[in-house]
Structure formats: C-alpha cells, structure tokens
XYZ file of C-alpha atoms in Angstrom:
603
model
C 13.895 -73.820 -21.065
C 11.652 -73.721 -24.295
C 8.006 -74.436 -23.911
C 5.611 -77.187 -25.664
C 3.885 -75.053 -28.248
C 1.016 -76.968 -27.195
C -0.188 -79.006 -24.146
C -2.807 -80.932 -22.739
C -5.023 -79.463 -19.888
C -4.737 -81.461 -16.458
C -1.588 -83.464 -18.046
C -0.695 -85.262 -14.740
C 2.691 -86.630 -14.543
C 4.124 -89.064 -11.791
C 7.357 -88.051 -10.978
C 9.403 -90.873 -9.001
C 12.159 -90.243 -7.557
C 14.061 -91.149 -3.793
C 14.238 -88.916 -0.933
C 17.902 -87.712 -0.752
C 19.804 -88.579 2.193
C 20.333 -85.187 3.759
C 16.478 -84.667 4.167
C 15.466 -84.382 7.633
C 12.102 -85.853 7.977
C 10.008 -85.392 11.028
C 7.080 -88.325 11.748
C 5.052 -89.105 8.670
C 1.234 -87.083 8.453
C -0.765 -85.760 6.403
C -2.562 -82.392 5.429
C -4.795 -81.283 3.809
C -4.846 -79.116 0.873
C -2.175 -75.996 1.787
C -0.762 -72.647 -0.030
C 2.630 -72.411 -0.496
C 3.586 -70.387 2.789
C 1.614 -72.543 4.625
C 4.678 -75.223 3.934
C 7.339 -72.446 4.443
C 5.893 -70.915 7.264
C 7.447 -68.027 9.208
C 10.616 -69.916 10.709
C 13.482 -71.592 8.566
C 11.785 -75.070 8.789
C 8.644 -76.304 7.412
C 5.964 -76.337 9.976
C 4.570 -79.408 7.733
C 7.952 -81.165 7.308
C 7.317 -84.419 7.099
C 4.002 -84.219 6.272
C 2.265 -85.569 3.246
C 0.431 -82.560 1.288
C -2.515 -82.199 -1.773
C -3.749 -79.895 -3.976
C -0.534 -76.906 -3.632
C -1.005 -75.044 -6.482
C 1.161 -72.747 -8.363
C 3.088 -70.939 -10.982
C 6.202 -73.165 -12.291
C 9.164 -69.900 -12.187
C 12.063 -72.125 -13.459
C 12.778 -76.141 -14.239
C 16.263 -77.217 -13.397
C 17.507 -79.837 -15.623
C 21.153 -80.535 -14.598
C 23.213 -81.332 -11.733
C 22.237 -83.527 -8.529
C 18.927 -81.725 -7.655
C 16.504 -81.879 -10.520
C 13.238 -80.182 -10.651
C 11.243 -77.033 -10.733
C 10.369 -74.271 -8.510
C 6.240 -73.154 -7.914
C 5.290 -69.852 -6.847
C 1.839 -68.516 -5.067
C 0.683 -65.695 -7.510
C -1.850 -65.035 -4.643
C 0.575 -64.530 -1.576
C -0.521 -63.641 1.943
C 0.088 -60.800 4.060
C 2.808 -62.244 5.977
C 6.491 -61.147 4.488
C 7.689 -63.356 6.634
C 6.148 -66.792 4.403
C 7.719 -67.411 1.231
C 5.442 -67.993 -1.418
C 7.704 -70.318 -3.493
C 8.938 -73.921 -3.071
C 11.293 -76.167 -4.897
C 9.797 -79.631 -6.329
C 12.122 -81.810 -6.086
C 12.041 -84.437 -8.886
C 15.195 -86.248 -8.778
C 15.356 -86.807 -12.253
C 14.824 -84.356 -15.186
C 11.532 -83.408 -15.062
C 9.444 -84.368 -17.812
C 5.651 -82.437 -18.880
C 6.030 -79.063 -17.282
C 7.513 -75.775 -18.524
C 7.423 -72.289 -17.309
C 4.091 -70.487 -17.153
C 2.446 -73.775 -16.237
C 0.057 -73.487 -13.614
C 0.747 -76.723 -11.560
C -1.372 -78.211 -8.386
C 1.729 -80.995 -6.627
C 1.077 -83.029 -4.169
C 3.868 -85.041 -2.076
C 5.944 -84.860 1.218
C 7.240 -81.822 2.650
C 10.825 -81.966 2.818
C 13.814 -80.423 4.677
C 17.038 -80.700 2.621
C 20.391 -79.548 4.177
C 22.456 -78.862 1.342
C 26.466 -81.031 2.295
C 24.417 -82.993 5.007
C 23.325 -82.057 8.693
C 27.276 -82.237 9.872
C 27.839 -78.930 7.835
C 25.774 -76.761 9.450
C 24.318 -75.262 6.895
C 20.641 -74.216 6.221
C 17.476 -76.216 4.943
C 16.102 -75.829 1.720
C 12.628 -76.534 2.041
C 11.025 -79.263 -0.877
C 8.594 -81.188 -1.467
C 9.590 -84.767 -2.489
C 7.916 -87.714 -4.271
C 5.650 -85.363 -6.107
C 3.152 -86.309 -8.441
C 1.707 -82.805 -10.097
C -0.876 -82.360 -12.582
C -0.760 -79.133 -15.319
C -4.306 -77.060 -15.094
C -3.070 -74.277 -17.821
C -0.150 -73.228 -19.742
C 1.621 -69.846 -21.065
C 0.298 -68.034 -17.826
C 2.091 -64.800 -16.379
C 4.561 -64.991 -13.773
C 4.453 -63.640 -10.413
C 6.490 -60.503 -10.296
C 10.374 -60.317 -8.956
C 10.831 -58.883 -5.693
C 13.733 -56.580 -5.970
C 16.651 -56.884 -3.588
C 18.354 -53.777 -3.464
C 20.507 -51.582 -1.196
C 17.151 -50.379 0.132
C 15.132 -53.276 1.086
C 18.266 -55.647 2.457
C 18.462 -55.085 6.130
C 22.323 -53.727 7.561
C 22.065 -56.222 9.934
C 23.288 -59.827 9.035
C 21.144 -61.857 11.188
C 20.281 -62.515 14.938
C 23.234 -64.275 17.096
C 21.919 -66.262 20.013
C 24.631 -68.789 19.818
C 22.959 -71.954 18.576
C 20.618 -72.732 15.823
C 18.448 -69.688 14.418
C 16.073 -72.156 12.693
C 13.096 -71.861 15.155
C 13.558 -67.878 15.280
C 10.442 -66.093 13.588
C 11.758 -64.722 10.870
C 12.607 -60.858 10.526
C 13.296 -59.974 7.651
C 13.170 -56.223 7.430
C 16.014 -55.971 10.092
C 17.770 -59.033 9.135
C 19.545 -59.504 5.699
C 19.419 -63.639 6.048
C 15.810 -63.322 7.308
C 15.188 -61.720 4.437
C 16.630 -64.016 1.785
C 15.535 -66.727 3.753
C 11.743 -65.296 3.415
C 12.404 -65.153 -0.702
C 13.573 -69.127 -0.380
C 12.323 -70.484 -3.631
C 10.703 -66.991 -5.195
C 11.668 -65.236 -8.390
C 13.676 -62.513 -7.089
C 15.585 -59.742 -9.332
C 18.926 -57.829 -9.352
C 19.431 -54.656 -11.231
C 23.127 -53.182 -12.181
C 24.530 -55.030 -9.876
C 28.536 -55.047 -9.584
C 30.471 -57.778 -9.708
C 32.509 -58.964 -6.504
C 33.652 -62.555 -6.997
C 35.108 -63.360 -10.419
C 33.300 -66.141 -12.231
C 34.744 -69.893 -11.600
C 35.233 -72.922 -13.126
C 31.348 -73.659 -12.207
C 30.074 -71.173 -14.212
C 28.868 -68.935 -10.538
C 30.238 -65.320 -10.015
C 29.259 -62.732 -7.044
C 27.879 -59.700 -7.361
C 26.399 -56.816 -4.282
C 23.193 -55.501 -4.122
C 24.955 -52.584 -2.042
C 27.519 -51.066 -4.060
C 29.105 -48.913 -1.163
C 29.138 -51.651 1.843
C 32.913 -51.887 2.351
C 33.867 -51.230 -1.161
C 37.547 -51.273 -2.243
C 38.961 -49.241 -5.322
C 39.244 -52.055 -7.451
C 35.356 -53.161 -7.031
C 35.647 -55.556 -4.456
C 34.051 -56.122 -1.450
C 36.324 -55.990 1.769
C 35.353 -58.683 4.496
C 37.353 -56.692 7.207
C 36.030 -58.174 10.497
C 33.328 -61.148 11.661
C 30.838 -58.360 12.108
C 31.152 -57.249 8.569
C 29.627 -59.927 6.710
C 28.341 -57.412 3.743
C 24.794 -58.277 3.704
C 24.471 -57.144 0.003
C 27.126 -60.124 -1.438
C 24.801 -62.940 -3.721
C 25.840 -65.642 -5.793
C 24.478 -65.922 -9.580
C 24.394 -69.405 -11.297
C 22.452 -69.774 -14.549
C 19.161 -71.835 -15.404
C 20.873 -71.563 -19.057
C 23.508 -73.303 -20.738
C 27.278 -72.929 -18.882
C 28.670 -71.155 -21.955
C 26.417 -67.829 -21.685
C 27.357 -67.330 -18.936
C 29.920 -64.457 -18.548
C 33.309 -64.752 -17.688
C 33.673 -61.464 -15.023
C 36.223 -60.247 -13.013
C 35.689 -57.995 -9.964
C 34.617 -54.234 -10.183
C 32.457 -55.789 -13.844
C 28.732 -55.123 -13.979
C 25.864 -57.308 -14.424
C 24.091 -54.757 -16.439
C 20.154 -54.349 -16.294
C 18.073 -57.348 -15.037
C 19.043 -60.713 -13.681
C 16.331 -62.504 -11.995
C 15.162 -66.416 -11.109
C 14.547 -68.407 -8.200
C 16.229 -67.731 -4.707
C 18.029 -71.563 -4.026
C 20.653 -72.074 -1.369
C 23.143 -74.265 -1.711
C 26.032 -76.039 0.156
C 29.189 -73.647 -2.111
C 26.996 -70.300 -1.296
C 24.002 -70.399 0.648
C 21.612 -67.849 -0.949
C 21.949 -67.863 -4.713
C 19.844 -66.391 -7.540
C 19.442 -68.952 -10.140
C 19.086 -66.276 -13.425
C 16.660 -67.552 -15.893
C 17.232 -63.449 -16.828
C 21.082 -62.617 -17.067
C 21.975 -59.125 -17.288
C 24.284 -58.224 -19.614
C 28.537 -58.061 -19.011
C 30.079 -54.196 -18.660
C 33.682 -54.650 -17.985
C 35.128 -52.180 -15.625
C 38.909 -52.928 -17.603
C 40.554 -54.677 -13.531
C 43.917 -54.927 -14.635
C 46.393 -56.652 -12.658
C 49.317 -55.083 -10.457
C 52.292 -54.624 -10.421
C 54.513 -53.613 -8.060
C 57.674 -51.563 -7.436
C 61.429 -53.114 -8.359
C 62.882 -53.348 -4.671
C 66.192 -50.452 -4.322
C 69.689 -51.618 -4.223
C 69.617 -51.565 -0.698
C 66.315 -53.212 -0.076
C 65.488 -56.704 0.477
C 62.718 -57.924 -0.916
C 60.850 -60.749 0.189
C 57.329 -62.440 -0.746
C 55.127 -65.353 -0.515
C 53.186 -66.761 -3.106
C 50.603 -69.630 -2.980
C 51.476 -71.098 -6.589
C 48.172 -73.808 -6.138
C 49.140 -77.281 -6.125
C 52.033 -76.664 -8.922
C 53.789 -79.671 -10.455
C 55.964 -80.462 -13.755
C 52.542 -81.676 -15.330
C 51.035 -77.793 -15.677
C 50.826 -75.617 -17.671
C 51.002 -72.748 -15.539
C 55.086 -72.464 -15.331
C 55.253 -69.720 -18.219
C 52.157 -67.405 -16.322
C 53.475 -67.817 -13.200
C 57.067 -67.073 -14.178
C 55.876 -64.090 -15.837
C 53.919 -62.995 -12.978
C 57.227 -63.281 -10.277
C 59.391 -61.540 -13.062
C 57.045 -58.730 -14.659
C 54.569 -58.389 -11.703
C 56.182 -59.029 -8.360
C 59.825 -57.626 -9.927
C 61.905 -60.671 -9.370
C 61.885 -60.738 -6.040
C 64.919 -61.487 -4.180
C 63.404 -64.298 -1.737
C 60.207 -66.223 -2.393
C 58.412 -68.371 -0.337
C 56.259 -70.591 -2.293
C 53.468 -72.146 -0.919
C 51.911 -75.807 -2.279
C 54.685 -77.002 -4.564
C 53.653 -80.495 -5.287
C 56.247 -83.567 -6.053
C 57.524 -84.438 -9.458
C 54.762 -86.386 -10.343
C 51.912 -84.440 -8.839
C 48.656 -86.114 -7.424
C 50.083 -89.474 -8.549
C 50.371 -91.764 -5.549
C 53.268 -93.787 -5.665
C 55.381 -92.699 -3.288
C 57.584 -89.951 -4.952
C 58.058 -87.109 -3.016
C 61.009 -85.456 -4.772
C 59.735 -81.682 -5.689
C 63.153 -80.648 -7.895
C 61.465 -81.286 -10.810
C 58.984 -78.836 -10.305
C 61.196 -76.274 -8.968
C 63.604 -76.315 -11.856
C 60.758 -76.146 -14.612
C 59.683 -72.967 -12.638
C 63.992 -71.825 -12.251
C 63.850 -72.139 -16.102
C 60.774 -70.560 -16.631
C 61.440 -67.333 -15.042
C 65.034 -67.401 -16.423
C 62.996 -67.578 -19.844
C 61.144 -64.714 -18.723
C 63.511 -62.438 -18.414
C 64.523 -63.095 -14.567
C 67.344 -64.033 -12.304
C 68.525 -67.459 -12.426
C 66.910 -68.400 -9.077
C 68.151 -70.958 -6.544
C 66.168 -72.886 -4.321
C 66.097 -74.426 -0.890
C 63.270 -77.159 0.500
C 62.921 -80.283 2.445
C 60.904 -83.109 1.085
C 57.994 -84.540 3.150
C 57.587 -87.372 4.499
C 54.874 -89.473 2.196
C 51.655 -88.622 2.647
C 52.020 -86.281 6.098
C 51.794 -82.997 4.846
C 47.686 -83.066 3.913
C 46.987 -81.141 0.552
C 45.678 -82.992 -2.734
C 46.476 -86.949 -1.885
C 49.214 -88.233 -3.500
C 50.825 -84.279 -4.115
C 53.366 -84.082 -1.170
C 52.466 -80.178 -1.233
C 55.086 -78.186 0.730
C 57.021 -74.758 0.947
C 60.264 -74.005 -0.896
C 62.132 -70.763 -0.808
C 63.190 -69.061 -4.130
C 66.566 -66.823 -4.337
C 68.580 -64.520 -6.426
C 71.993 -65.904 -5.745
C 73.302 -62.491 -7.065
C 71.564 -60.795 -4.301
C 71.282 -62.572 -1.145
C 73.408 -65.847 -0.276
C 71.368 -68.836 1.502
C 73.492 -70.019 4.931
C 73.263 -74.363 4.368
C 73.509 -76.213 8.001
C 73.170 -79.646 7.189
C 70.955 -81.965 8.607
C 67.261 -80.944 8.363
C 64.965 -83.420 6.809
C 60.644 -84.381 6.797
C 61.140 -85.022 10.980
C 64.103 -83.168 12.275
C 63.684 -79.869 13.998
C 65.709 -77.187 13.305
C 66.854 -74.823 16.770
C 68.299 -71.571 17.544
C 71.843 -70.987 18.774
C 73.880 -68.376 18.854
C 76.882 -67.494 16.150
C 79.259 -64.394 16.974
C 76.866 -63.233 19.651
C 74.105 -63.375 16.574
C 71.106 -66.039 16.437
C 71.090 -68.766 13.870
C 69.372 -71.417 12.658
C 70.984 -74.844 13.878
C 69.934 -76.626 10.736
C 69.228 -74.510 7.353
C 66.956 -75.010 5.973
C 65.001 -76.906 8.477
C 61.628 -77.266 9.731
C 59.941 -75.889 12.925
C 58.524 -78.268 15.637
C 57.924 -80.803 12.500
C 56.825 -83.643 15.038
C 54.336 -81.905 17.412
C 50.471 -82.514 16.829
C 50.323 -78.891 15.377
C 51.408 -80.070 12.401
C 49.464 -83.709 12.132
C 48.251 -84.080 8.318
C 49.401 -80.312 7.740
C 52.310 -78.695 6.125
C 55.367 -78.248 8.459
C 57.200 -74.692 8.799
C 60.231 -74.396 6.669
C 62.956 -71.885 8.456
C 65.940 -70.573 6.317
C 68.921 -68.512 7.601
C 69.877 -65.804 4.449
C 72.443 -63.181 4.422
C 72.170 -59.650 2.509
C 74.323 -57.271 2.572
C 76.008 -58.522 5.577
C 72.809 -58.731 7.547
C 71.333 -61.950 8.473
C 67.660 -62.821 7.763
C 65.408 -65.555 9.177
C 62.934 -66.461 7.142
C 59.743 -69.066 8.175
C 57.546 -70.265 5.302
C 54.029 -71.129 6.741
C 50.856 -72.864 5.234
C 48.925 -73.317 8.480
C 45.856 -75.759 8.512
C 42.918 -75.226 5.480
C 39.646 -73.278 6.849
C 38.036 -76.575 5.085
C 35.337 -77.697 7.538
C 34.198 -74.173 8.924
C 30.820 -73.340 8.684
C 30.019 -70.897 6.069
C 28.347 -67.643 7.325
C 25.034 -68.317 6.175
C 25.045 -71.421 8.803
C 22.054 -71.938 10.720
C 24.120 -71.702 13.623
C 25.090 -67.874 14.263
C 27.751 -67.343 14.907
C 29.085 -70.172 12.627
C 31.408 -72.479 14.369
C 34.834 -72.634 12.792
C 36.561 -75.788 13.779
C 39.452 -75.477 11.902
C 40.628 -72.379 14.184
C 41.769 -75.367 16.574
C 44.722 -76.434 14.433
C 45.577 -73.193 13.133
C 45.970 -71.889 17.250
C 48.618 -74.532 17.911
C 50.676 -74.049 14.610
C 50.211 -69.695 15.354
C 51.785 -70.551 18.569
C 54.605 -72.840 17.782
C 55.871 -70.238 15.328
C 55.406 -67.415 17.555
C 57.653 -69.515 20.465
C 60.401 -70.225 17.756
C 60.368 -66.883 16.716
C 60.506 -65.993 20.129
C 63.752 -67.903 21.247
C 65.282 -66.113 18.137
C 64.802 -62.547 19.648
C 65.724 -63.794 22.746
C 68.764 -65.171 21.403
C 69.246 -61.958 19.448
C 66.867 -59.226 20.299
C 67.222 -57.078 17.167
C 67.540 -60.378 14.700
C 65.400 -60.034 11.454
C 62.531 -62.145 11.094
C 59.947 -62.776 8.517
C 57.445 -65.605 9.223
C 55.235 -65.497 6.148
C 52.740 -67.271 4.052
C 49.423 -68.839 3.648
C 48.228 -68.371 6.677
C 44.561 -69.294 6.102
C 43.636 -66.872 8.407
C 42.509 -62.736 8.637
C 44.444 -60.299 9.946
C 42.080 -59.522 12.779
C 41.784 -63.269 13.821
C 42.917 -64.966 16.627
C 45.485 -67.265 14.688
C 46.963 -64.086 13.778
C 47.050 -62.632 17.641
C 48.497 -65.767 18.966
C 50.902 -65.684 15.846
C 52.375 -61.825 17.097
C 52.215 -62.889 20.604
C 53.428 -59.523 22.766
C 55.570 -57.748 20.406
C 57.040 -60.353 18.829
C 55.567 -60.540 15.354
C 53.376 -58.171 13.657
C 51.391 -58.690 10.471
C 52.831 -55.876 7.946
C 49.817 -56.241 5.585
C 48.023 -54.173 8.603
C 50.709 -51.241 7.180
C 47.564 -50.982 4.117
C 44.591 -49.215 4.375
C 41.772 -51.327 5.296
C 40.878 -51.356 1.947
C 43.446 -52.903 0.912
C 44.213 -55.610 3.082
C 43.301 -58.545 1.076
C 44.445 -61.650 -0.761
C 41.802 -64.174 -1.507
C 38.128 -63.599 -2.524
C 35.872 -66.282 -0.924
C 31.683 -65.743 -1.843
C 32.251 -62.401 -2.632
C 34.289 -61.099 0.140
C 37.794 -59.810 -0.327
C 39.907 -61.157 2.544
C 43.428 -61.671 3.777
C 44.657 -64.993 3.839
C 48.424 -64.213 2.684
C 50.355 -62.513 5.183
C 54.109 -61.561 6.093
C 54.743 -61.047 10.022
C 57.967 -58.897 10.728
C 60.069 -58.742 14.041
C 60.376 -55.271 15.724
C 63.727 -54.688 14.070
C 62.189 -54.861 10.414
C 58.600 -52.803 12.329
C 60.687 -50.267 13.267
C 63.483 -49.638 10.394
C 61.656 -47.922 6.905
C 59.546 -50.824 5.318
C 57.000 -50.883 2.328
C 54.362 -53.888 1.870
C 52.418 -54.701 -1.067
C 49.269 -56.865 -1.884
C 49.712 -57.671 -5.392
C 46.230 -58.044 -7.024
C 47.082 -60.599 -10.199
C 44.227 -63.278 -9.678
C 41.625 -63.521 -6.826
C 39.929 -60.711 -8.618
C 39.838 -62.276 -11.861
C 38.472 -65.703 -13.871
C 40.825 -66.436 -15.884
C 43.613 -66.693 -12.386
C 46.811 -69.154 -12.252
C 46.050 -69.059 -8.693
C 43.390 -68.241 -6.053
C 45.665 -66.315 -4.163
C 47.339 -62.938 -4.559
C 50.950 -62.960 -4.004
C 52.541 -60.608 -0.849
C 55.759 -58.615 -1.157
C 57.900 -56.893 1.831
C 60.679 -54.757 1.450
C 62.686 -53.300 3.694
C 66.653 -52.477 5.198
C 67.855 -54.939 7.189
C-alpha cells in the first residue's frame, strides 16, 4: 500500500467499528499498558482476552484493505525472550483503515479479542485482535522488524500435540511442533524463500507452496497426504496484500522464486497463511497433463470422472470432451459423477439431465470420439444434495461399438434395483437401477447407480458412487487434535450398503465382475474405504500405484485420493492396469477439481 509522502506526528485516528460475531469475549477488564506478547501470551488464547488495553505500541507490517476483515497488523521491534509469545497482532478495524501506512510506528489501544475464523461450531483456531481500536501515529517511514524464516530447518517434523480435545490451553512448543510454531509467528512478518508450489492457484487468487521440498514429494511436485499422520508440516497458503491480478497463476511442481514475506493470518479456507506484501517471482516447472494408454482390443476399460456440477449452460463441454477423447482414450465405460439437470442450479423443478448428456455425446463425437450412449436415472427433486436447484447425479457413458448396456426396466429416483440369478450368472434385477435408494445412507446424498454391461461375452457390474461431501470436517489445523470429521458418519453407512450389494452379487456368482467406482470423498487408507472392501470383497485398485501416486484431488496443498475404482477378486486376480490421470487438480486453469480414474482389465 503506498505511503503519505508526508504525515503528521501523533495523528490519532478513531477507528469505529463492531465486534464481529465469532469473537469470543471473556468478562470485560482492563490493563494497563502491555507489549505485544503480553496479549498473545504463550498458549493459543489471549491471556488478556477480553480485556480492555492502552498504550501497545508497534511497527504497522501490512494494512489490509479488502475483504470482511479490515485492518492492519503491529509488530514489537523489541521482542522478548520467550519464542513461545508472538510479537505481532492484528488490529482489527472493520472498515478500511484510514491514517496509517507501513513503517508507522503506532501505540493502539482497545479490547483484546479472540476471533474464530467460520464461527466457534467449526472448530477452527483463534486469531487473536484487538477490536474497537483507537491508535495514534508517533513516527513514520521507520524500519521493519525482520522476517523470521520458515524453512525445512526451523519447522518442527512433528504436526502438533494430540490429547484429544482442545490444544488451546497447551503451552506452546514450537520447536517440536510445526502448528506451535506458526501459531507462535500469529500476526508477525514471516518469509519464504524458493519455495515450490503444491496447490495450484484458485479462483481467490491463494496458491500452496512447502517450506520442505522433500516431505512426501511426488514426481510431478506435489505433496502426497498419504495417511492422518502425514499432515506435511511444511504445506502454507500464500494470499496477496496486493492487487488480485499480480498474483501468479501456478500450477504444482512451479516455484515461488526468491522472497515472499508478510504477516502470518489464519483463516477459516487455510488456517496458517502468509499474507505476501513481498511475492517471489513465478518459475514454471512446464506440469503438463497426462495422458494415458488406449485400452487393447481385449481390454475393457472403465473410468470415473467427477465432471463438477456440469450442465447445458457451460462452457466446459468442448475441454472436457477433449480430455475423455485425447487424454483418458475414449474410454469404453464412464461413470460420471455430478451431472446436473437441463437447466442447472435453476430451481424449478426440472430434473431431466438428457440435455446435458447429449451436449457432452456431441461434444466428444466432435472431438474425434465414439458416438457414446448413455444410461441414468433422474432424481427425485431436490433429494440428491449438491448445488440447490442442480439435481446432481451419476450417469454412465458407453461405446456402443464396444460393450452393449443390458436394459431391465423399471428402476427410477426410489426403486431398488436386486440381484438374481440368470443362467446360473448374477444380474441386476433392474438396469440401470439404484442401490438401497430409500435407506438413511443416502438422505440429501446422491444414490448409487448399478448397471449390468456385457463385453465380449462377459458380463460386468458396474456401481457409480458419489458418497457424502467431507463438507463440515474440521480442517487439520483445528484446535481440536485430532480434528473431528463428522462427515465420516454418512460416508460409513453408504461404504457399507455398497459393500452388502456387492456382496450378494459374489454370492450369487462368486467370480462375477464388479467395479464399484467413483467419488468417493474419501482416502484410500480410510475407514469408508475398509468398510467399502469389507473381507475380500472389494479392493481399491488405485492401491496397485506407488504411494506416490495415489492421488486425485489437491486440498491445502496436499495431494490426496478422493477418486477411486474398487474391483471384485475376479478382476484383483486376472492381469489389470490402473491409472490416475493428472489433467487438473494440479493445475489453475482446471475444468474440474478432480482427476479422472481409469481401469483396465480382461474380464
């Protein structure tokens, strides 16, 4: 932010605003004049919060102009011995605050403040403020405190202390704990130097990068978040003090050449996040995206792709057409996830999808493809959750000239398809139908959509999943440790009614081929997943890729696996090959925020 060429000594400025309604206010008080880490303290809460203080006096580091929380951070050039205090705080304004500019040497007064960034139901951290200030400007153009370096040096291995509750009355450790450590910078200028890039920048102008470029590292630059003891301590999220178009559009495996530094914030999308009023500068690292193999003449292949809330209204259908075509090799069955209704996010009722699906038949056939055919069942209005007024739901894609869809009428929004038994093989007593669409498993979710196909005399059963959003979940810089994800609940229920209607298939035919694929919104190594195999049952074939490799989706910097394709023990044991395709979770400028999965094998 440019400075006042000149200013007026002792300029004091009343700065009104309300106290937001996530701060969490202990009895009013009042003390007396304090530093800076006298208000931070050693724990994650203000030892003063509550309390009205005079006379703090500091360095203003950065002045926040924009967005919902307005105001400027202060930093102690004089700090204590303690690592343990933070020597900066965030003055929160409310409005955009007017008389004070970096370099100013400030003395605030007002009320010490504990803000929980999405309200106290999230779970999430404090950010400690001070509120209602009224500050007064003793001096201009004065140094700033220097940047504490986070490196792969000085942030702790460990990710923090678990003692199954709230850590926010622990003392803070930060040289053995990586969120004791960050939490001990809350609100000082901190600095980042070559740091690589491990969540793509998004629509909000924030990208990722890692202060430890070999904790878990992948060979495309990402950051692998391969179990919930491997939270990779050195991930960081980078938003701008400067205007949204300098920032740079990266992709994964980039670099954020030389320095960025600014204020350590935490926020509700990110917890810990290093507002740059010093952006390094872009190196691209040239990610390109996949592609994989063209499935043999005696191969099936089969993949899922999350195509993100598509309807005739975007302008995705050429991309994503390209991307099943060129990238994924026209695949000869795809289950798509979130295909919304011909009129999208409109609520009135429609809930028709073949509008959407034949703009994307047409595009692909533009593209160079197979003229596709398709297979769905149309919700019921407003059941299936998703974007309100979408209708999202599965839909299976395929290449008439390669595989041949079995139609057993009947199945509609509430009717549950079964198993029987055809010529001493299993089979699907409505095609396509959905699984168990009426049990509380499914309640505001979208319902499983089972389809009976036949290649090259073999049949295949294939189940189209997208199990319950992790929406809700605390994130994993949560105060409480470990974080409590709620959502797991729905997802446990929906794991097990597909595993039990897999089940009575390979009881009805034990060496029947079964895929249950999807967007499972859930990791390989969870319990969703467990529950989903059951004893034998299923298996998750993405578990067939090097660790590595075993991702999807990139969430805050981690590479995970949300995507996955289970396979029965006939397809487990026969010669498969599986493939992550890497097209957008890695990169800014994605048609989706999920990386499409491909299986092939001989059934």
């Amino acid at each position: 932010m440019p400075r006042k060429s000149a200013r007026l000594a002792a300029l004091t400025v009343a700065a009104a605003c309300s106290a937001a309604s996530a701060v969490v206010l202990t009895s009013p008080a009042h003390a007396d004049t304090v530093r800076v880490h006298d208000i931070q303290g050693d724990t994650r809460t203000s030892p003063l919060a509550g309390q009205q203080v005079t006379g703090v006096t500091g360095i203003v580091t950065g002045v926040r102009t924009y967005g919902s929380s307005r105001g400027f951070w202060i930093q102690d050039p004089a700090p204590d011995a303690d690592p343990a205090t933070s020597e900066g705080v965030f003055v929160f304004t409310s409005s955009t605050p007017k008389g004070v500019a970096v370099g100013d040497a400030v003395t605030v007064s007002g009320t010490v403040s504990e803000y929980v960034p999405g309200g106290t139901s999230s779970g999430n951290q404090s950010l400690t403020e001070i509120t209602r200030p009224t500050f007064t400007v003793t001096s201009s153009g004065n140094p700033l405190p220097a940047a504490t370096t986070l490196d792969a040096r000085s942030v702790p291995a460990a990710y923090t202390p678990e003692p199954n509750g709230s850590v926010n009355a622990l003392p803070l450790r930060p040289a053995r704990y990586a969120l004791d450590l960050y939490e001990s910078l809350e609100g000082m200028t901190v600095q980042v130097s070559d740091t690589r890039v491990v969540g793509a920048t998004d629509p909000y102008t924030e990208l990722w990068v890692t202060v430890k470029p070999y904790e878990h590292r992948n060979r495309r630059g990402g950051t692998v978040y391969g179990s919930y003891d491997a939270q990779n301590t050195g991930r960081l999220q980078i938003q701008s003090l400067g205007k949204a178009s300098d920032f740079p559009d990266a992709n994964v495996g980039d670099t954020l050449a030389g320095t960025t530094a600014g204020p350590l914030d935490y926020n509700q999308y990110g917890g810990y996040t290093l507002v740059a009023s010093e952006l390094g500068t872009l190196e691209s690292a040239g990610l390109r995206r996949e592609t994989t193999r063209e499935q043999r003449g005696t191969e099936l292949a089969v993949a899922t792709y999350n195509v993100e809330n598509l309807d005739p209204g975007d302008d995705t259908f050429a991309a994503h057409a390209a991307a099943i075509v060129n990238n994924l090799r026209s695949p000869d069955i795809v289950s798509l996830e979130e295909i919304q209704d011909n009129n999208g996010a409109t609520d009135d009722g429609t809930v028709a999808a073949d509008l959407t699906m034949a703009r994307l038949i047409e595009a692909i056939e533009a593209a160079g493809g197979p003229r596709y055919d398709w297979r769905s069942i149309d919700p019921a209005d407003k059941q299936d959750g998703g974007e309100p007024g979408g209708n999202i739901r599965q839909a299976f894609l395929f290449n008439p000239a390669r595989v041949s869809f079995t139609d057993r009428a009947g199945g509609d929004a509430t009717t549950a398809t079964g198993v029987t038994k055809i010529r001493g093989k299993a089979a699907l007593t409505l095609s396509p139908g959905r699984v168990d669409p009426t049990s509380e498993a499914f309640d505001d979710s979208r319902k499983p959509l089972a389809g009976e196909f036949t290649f090259r005399g073999r049949t295949v059963i294939v189940i189209a999943n997208h199990f319950a959003s992790k929406g809700g979940d605390q994130g994993l810089t949560s105060q409480y440790q470990p974080p409590v994800r709620g959502s797991e609940t729905q997802r446990h229920l929906q794991a097990k009614a597909v595993h039990d209607f897999t089940a009575k298939i390979l009881k009805t035919q034990k060496n029947a081929d079964v895929v249950a694929l999807g967007d499972i919104n859930d990791f390989e190594f969870s319990e969703t997943t467990e529950i989903l195999e059951g004893r034998g049952t299923l298996w998750s074939a993405v578990k067939s890729l090097p660790r590595s490799e075993r991702y999807s989706y990139v969430y805050q910097g981690n590479s995970q696996a949300l995507d996955q394709i289970l396979i029965s023990p006939s397809i487990r044991r026969g010669a498969f090959t599986y493939d992550s395709v890497h097209i957008n979770a890695e990169f800014h400028d994605q048609i989706s925020d999920h990386d499409p999965q491909v299986l092939r094998f001989r059934p």
